[in-house]
CSV table of C-alpha atoms and ligand atoms in Angstrom, one decimal:
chain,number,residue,atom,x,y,z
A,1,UNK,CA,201.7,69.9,188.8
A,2,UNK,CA,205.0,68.8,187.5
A,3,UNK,CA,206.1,71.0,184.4
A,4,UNK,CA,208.7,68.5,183.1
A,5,UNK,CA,207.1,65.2,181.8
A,6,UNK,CA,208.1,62.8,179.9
A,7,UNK,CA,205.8,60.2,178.8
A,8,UNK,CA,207.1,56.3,178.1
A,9,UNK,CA,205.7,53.5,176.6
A,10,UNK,CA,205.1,51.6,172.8
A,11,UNK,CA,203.5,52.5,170.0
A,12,UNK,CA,199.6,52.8,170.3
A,13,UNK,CA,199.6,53.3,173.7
A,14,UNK,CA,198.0,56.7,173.1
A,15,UNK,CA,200.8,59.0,174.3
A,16,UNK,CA,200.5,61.1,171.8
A,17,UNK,CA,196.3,61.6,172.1
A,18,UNK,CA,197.0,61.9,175.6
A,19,UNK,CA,200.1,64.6,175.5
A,20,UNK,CA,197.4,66.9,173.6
A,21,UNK,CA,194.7,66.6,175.9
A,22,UNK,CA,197.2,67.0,179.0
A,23,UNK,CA,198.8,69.9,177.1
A,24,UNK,CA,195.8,71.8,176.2
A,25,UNK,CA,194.4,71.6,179.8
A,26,UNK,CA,197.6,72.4,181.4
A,27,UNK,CA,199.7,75.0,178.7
A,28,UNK,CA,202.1,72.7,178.6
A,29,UNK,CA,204.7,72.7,175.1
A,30,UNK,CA,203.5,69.2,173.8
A,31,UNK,CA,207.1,67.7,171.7
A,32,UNK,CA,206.2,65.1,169.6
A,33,UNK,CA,209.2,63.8,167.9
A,34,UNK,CA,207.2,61.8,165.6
A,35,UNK,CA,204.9,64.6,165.1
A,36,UNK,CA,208.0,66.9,164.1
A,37,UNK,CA,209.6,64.5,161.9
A,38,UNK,CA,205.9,64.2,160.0
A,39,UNK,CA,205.8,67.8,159.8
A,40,UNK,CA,209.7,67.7,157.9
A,41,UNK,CA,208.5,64.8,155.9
A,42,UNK,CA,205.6,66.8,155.1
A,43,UNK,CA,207.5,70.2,154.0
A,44,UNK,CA,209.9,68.1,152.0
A,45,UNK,CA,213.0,69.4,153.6
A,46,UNK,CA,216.5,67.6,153.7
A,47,UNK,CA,215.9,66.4,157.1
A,48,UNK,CA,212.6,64.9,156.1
A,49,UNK,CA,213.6,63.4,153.1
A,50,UNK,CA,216.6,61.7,155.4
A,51,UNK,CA,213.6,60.5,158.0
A,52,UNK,CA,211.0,59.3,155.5
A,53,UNK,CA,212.3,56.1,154.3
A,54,UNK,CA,213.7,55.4,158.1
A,55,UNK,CA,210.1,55.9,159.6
A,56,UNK,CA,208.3,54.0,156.7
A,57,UNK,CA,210.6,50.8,157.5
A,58,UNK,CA,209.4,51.3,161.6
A,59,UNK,CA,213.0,52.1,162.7
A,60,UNK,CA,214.9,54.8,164.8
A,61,UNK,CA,215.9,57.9,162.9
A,62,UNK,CA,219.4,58.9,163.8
A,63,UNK,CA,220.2,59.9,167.4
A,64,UNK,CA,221.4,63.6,166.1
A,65,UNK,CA,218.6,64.5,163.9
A,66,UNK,CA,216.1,64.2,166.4
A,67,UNK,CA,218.6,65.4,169.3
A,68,UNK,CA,219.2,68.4,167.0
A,69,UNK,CA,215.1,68.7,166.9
A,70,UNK,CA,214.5,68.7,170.7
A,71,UNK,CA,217.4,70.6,171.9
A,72,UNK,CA,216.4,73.8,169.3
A,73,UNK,CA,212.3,73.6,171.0
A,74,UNK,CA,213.7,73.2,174.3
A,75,UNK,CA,216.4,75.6,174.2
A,76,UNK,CA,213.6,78.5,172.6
A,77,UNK,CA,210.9,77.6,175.4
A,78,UNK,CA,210.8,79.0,178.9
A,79,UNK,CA,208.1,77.7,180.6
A,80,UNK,CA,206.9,74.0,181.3
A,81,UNK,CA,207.0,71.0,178.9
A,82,UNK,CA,205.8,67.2,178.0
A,83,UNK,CA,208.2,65.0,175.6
A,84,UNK,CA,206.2,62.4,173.9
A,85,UNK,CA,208.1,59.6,171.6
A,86,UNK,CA,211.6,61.0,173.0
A,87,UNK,CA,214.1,59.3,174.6
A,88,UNK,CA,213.5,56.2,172.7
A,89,UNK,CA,217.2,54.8,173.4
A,90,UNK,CA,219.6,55.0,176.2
A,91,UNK,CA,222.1,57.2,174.0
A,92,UNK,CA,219.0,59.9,173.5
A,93,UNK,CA,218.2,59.4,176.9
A,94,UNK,CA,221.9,60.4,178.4
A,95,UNK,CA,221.9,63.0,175.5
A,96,UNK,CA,218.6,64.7,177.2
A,97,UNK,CA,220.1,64.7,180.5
A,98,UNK,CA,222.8,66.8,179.6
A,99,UNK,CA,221.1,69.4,177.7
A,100,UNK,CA,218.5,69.4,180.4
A,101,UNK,CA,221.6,70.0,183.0
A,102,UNK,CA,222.9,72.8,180.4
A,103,UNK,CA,219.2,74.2,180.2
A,104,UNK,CA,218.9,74.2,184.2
A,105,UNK,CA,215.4,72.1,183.6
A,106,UNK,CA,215.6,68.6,185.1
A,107,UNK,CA,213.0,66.3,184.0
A,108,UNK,CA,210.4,65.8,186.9
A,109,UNK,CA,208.3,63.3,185.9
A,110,UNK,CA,208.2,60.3,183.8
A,111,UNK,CA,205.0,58.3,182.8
A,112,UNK,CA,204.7,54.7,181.9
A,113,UNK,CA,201.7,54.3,179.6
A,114,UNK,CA,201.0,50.6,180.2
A,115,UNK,CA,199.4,48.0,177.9
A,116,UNK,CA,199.7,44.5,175.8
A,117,UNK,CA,200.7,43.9,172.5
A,118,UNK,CA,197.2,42.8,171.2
A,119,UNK,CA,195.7,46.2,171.8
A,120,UNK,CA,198.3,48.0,170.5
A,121,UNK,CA,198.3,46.5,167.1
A,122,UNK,CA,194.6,46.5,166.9
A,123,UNK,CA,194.7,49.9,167.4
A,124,UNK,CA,197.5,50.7,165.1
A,125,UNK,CA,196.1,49.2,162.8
A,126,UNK,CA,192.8,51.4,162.5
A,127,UNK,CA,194.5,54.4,162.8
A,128,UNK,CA,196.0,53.8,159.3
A,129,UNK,CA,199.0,56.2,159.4
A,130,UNK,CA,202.3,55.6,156.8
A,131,UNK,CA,203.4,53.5,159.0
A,132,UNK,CA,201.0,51.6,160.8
A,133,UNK,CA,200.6,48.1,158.0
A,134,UNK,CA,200.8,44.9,160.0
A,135,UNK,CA,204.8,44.1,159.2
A,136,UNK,CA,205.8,47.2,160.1
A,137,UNK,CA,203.8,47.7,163.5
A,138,UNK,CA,205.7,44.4,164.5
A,139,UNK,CA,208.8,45.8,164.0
A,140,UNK,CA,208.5,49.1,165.9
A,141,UNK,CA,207.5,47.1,168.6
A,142,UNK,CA,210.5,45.1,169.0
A,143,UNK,CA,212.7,48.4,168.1
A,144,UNK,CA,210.6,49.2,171.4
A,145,UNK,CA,211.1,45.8,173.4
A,146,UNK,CA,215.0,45.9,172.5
A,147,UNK,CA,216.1,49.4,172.5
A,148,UNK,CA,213.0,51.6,174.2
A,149,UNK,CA,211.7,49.6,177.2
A,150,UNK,CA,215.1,50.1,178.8
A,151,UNK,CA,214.4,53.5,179.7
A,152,UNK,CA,211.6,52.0,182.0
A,153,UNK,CA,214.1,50.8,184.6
A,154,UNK,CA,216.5,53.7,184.0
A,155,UNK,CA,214.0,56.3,184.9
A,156,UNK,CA,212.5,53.8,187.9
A,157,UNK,CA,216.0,54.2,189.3
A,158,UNK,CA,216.1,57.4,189.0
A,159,UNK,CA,212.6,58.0,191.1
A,160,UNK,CA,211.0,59.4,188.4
A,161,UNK,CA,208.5,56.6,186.9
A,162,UNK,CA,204.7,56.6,187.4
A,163,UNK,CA,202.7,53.6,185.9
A,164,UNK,CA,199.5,54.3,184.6
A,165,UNK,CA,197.5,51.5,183.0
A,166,UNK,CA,196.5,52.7,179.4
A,167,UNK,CA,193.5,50.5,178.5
A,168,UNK,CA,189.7,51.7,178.2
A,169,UNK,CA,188.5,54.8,177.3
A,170,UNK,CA,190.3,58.4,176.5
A,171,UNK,CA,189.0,60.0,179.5
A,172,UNK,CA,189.6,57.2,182.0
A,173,UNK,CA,193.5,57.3,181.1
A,174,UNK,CA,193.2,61.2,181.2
A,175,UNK,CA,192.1,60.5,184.5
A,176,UNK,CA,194.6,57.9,186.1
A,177,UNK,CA,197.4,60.4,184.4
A,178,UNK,CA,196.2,63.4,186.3
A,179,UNK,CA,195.8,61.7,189.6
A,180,UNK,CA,199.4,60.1,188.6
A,181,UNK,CA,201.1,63.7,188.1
A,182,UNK,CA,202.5,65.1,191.2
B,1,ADP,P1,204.5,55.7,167.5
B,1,ADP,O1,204.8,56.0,169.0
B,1,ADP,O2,203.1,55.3,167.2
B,1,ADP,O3,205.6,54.7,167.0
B,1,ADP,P2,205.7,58.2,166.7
B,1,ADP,O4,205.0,59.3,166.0
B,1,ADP,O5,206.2,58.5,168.1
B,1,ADP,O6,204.7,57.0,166.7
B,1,ADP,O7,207.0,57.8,165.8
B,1,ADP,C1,206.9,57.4,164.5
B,1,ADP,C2,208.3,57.1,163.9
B,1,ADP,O8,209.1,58.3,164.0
B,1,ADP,C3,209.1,56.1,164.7
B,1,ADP,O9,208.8,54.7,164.3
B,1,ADP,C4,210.5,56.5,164.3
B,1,ADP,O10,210.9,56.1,163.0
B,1,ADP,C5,210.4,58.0,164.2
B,1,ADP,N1,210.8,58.6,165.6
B,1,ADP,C6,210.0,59.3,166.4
B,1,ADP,N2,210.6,59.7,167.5
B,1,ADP,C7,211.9,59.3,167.4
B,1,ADP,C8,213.1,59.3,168.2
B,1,ADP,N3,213.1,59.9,169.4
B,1,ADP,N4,214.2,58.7,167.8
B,1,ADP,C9,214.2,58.1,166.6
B,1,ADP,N5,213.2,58.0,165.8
B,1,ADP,C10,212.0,58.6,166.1
């Protein structure tokens, strides 16, 4: 299976539920850039402090803070990896590519989690996280539409994009992703 996955698509389309599973089965690093900016916030350290108010509004943190983020895990890991909520832009996108090309690791799959709008806020909205009120949801998905979505037809020119439709249950995406993965 491919050990350098990236996985695409908006908020509440389960990427992160599905990184785990997909991580645990295969020993795969699972980086969640939302996950380690939680973990900052958390801790209370500068960095989190700078990310708090930036996440609770349901817009991008700056393009060197989480650049600074990935390129420390990536740069301490060896073996295979899956990023989950990074690239989000085109500048983090072109940013990843060269330290990829630095590292010697080029990416070698990306997957397009798949799935309408209604969905997504409905489930957003009962998983009841910081950031997941009504207003806010709305807005990180048209920080998606506009600056995220994008990266679809970057990476489809590139070769590297696999669509998997993310709708029904846990283990029937699980499924579509594993038969997606090369
Ligand atoms: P979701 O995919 O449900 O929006 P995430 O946990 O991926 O949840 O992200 C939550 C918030 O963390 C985002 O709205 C954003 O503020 C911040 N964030 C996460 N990853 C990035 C990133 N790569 N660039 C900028 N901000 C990010």
């Amino acid at each position: 299976m491919s050990q350098r996955i990236l996985f695409l698509g908006p908020p509440g389309a389960g990427k992160g539920t599905q990184a785990q599973l997909l991580c645990d089965s295969s020993g795969l690093l699972h980086l969640s850039t939302g996950d380690l900016l939680r973990a900052e916030v958390k801790a209370g350290t500068d960095l989190g402090l700078e990310a708090e108010a930036v996440m609770g509004r349901g817009e991008l943190v700056s393009d060197d803070l989480v650049l600074a983020i990935v390129r420390s895990r990536l740069s301490s890991h060896a073996g295979g990896w899956l990023l989950d909520g990074f690239p989000r832009n085109l500048a983090q996108a072109e940013a990843l590519e060269t330290l990829l090309a630095e590292l010697g690791q080029p990416l070698e799959q990306v997957v397009l989690l798949e799935l309408d709008d209604s969905p997504l806020v409905e489930r957003l909205l009962g998983r009841g996280r910081a950031d997941d009120n009504e207003t806010v949801i709305r807005h990180r998905l048209s920080v998606y539409a506009e600056q995220t979505a994008p990266l679809i037809e970057h990476y489809r020119q590139q070769g590297l994009l696999v669509n998997v439709e993310a709708s029904g249950t846990v283990e029937a995406i699980a499924s579509r992703i594993s038969t997606a993965l090369d």
